[in-house]
Amino acid sequence: GVPPTGQATIYLLVLTDNNEQGLAQDISNHLEESCKKVTSVFILVHHAASLISATDEKNVFLKKASGCPVIYLSGGLILPKQKEADYFFVKEIAFRKWQRWHSQSLEFLKGAEYYLRIGAYNAALFSLNQTAECLLVAIVRFMTGYDINTHNLERLLKLTQMFTADIAAVFNLEDEENRKL
């Protein structure tokens, strides 16, 4: 089954044992699939040790997430206290991340334009895919501070819906043909 259309997505951060042998993506996929009949869920999986690194000001997303309500806490996991973030330092990091991914996307776009001119359509399509990926990564990292590491455009687009519906609306994903494309 599929959850009712138009239903809001629930975004969950799942922390696993540091010795967890399962891959984060496998855990994420399993949990999302298990919840599919009930509601739309987007799972981000990390080892518990990543919260320790969240005290570092560079990991803005986990720093913010560690202050959110906990739904379930297993075993003896103790969440570390977070120190107050330096607003200007956080803005500078976000801006540098934006610049890196945005400039990379522009380079892929130039490549796509070149490949179109010479008739290498598969290479052009690949370059356009890379352009979209870089832009979505840039937007997610800038807006949330989350260092997303996926190449899946659908997941990246879904993550942008955490803070805006406008980007996904451009693709008109309610239409089956657009979703396939």
XYZ file of C-alpha atoms in Angstrom:
181
model
C 0.000 0.000 0.000
C 0.865 3.634 -0.411
C 0.125 6.389 2.120
C -2.575 8.902 1.149
C -1.360 11.516 -1.346
C -0.625 14.945 -0.011
C 0.337 13.489 3.361
C 3.238 15.227 5.070
C 6.495 13.328 5.381
C 7.926 12.591 8.809
C 11.711 13.030 8.945
C 13.470 10.858 11.526
C 17.087 10.644 12.612
C 17.979 7.093 13.684
C 21.138 6.502 15.670
C 22.523 2.987 15.605
C 25.049 1.266 17.822
C 28.590 2.141 16.798
C 29.241 -1.557 16.165
C 26.154 -1.962 13.954
C 27.125 -4.183 11.048
C 24.185 -3.200 8.813
C 24.653 -0.494 6.256
C 22.915 2.803 6.943
C 21.131 2.725 3.583
C 19.808 -0.791 4.233
C 18.448 0.277 7.622
C 16.951 3.430 6.140
C 15.283 1.544 3.276
C 13.911 -1.138 5.614
C 12.401 1.395 8.034
C 10.919 3.528 5.250
C 9.402 0.462 3.587
C 7.990 -0.764 6.912
C 6.243 2.575 7.503
C 5.011 3.017 3.920
C 1.473 1.732 4.535
C 0.977 4.083 7.467
C 2.710 7.311 6.513
C 5.499 8.828 4.444
C 8.751 8.616 6.422
C 12.254 9.776 5.495
C 14.961 8.145 7.612
C 18.481 9.462 8.146
C 20.703 6.833 9.805
C 23.959 7.546 11.661
C 26.094 5.812 14.250
C 25.597 7.148 17.777
C 29.219 8.296 17.792
C 28.272 10.920 15.206
C 26.517 12.855 17.980
C 29.838 13.178 19.756
C 31.237 14.872 16.654
C 28.134 17.087 16.593
C 29.698 19.094 19.384
C 32.051 20.271 16.651
C 30.528 23.427 15.174
C 30.973 22.110 11.641
C 28.176 19.555 12.033
C 25.273 21.972 12.332
C 22.544 19.472 11.442
C 23.422 16.879 14.091
C 24.023 19.666 16.583
C 20.443 20.911 16.027
C 19.028 17.372 15.907
C 20.557 16.450 19.259
C 18.355 19.112 20.855
C 15.119 17.646 19.423
C 12.771 15.367 21.369
C 13.816 11.718 21.551
C 11.165 9.174 20.594
C 13.034 6.105 21.794
C 16.395 5.682 23.508
C 17.893 2.202 23.610
C 20.347 0.846 26.150
C 22.766 3.139 27.889
C 23.107 5.734 25.157
C 23.597 9.146 26.695
C 23.177 12.110 24.396
C 25.960 14.701 24.805
C 25.139 18.268 25.770
C 25.639 20.709 22.947
C 27.339 24.061 23.373
C 25.847 27.192 21.844
C 26.703 27.599 18.148
C 28.593 30.616 16.850
C 26.067 32.033 14.364
C 28.654 33.767 12.146
C 30.900 30.703 12.044
C 27.927 28.521 11.053
C 26.921 30.974 8.301
C 30.484 31.007 6.944
C 30.600 27.195 6.791
C 27.218 27.062 5.045
C 28.318 29.673 2.509
C 31.544 27.771 1.713
C 29.555 24.552 1.207
C 27.169 26.372 -1.110
C 30.021 27.819 -3.163
C 31.749 24.452 -3.587
C 28.690 22.520 -4.762
C 27.236 25.376 -6.809
C 30.473 25.940 -8.746
C 30.760 22.193 -9.371
C 27.194 22.167 -10.739
C 28.043 24.997 -13.127
C 31.007 22.995 -14.446
C 28.776 19.967 -15.091
C 26.287 22.248 -16.857
C 29.049 23.544 -19.151
C 29.949 19.918 -19.870
C 26.330 19.114 -20.733
C 26.181 22.073 -23.121
C 29.398 20.902 -24.807
C 28.156 17.312 -25.137
C 24.874 18.529 -26.654
C 26.786 20.565 -29.245
C 28.812 17.545 -30.372
C 25.836 15.169 -30.282
C 27.008 13.052 -27.321
C 23.528 12.833 -25.797
C 24.214 10.159 -23.160
C 27.155 12.151 -21.822
C 24.984 15.291 -21.847
C 22.268 13.504 -19.902
C 24.816 12.235 -17.360
C 26.233 15.756 -16.963
C 22.724 17.165 -16.424
C 22.090 14.497 -13.792
C 25.330 15.530 -12.058
C 24.290 19.183 -12.294
C 20.980 18.446 -10.568
C 22.697 16.322 -7.919
C 25.246 19.036 -7.106
C 22.564 21.729 -6.882
C 20.340 19.622 -4.622
C 23.304 18.760 -2.379
C 24.235 22.464 -2.242
C 20.704 23.457 -1.278
C 20.329 20.739 1.382
C 23.728 21.457 2.920
C 23.138 25.198 2.903
C 19.612 25.082 4.316
C 19.996 22.305 6.903
C 23.703 21.939 7.546
C 23.256 18.240 6.810
C 26.211 16.712 4.960
C 24.136 14.462 2.734
C 26.127 11.801 0.922
C 23.810 10.246 -1.625
C 23.635 10.282 -5.397
C 19.939 9.411 -5.423
C 18.092 12.409 -6.912
C 14.757 11.228 -5.531
C 16.138 11.141 -1.955
C 17.835 14.505 -2.384
C 14.619 16.033 -3.679
C 12.643 14.483 -0.818
C 15.101 15.980 1.664
C 14.539 19.475 0.220
C 10.871 19.037 1.110
C 11.907 19.241 4.749
C 12.164 23.021 4.294
C 10.353 23.842 1.018
C 7.906 22.262 -1.410
C 8.855 24.673 -4.199
C 11.789 22.684 -5.616
C 9.838 19.425 -5.909
C 6.872 21.345 -7.361
C 9.014 22.305 -10.361
C 9.157 18.621 -11.342
C 5.393 18.005 -10.986
C 5.979 14.600 -9.391
C 2.261 13.913 -8.997
C 2.280 13.084 -12.723
C 3.413 9.445 -13.248
C 5.367 10.242 -16.442
C 7.272 13.111 -14.764
C 8.092 10.885 -11.780
C 9.566 8.261 -14.144
C 11.654 10.878 -15.928
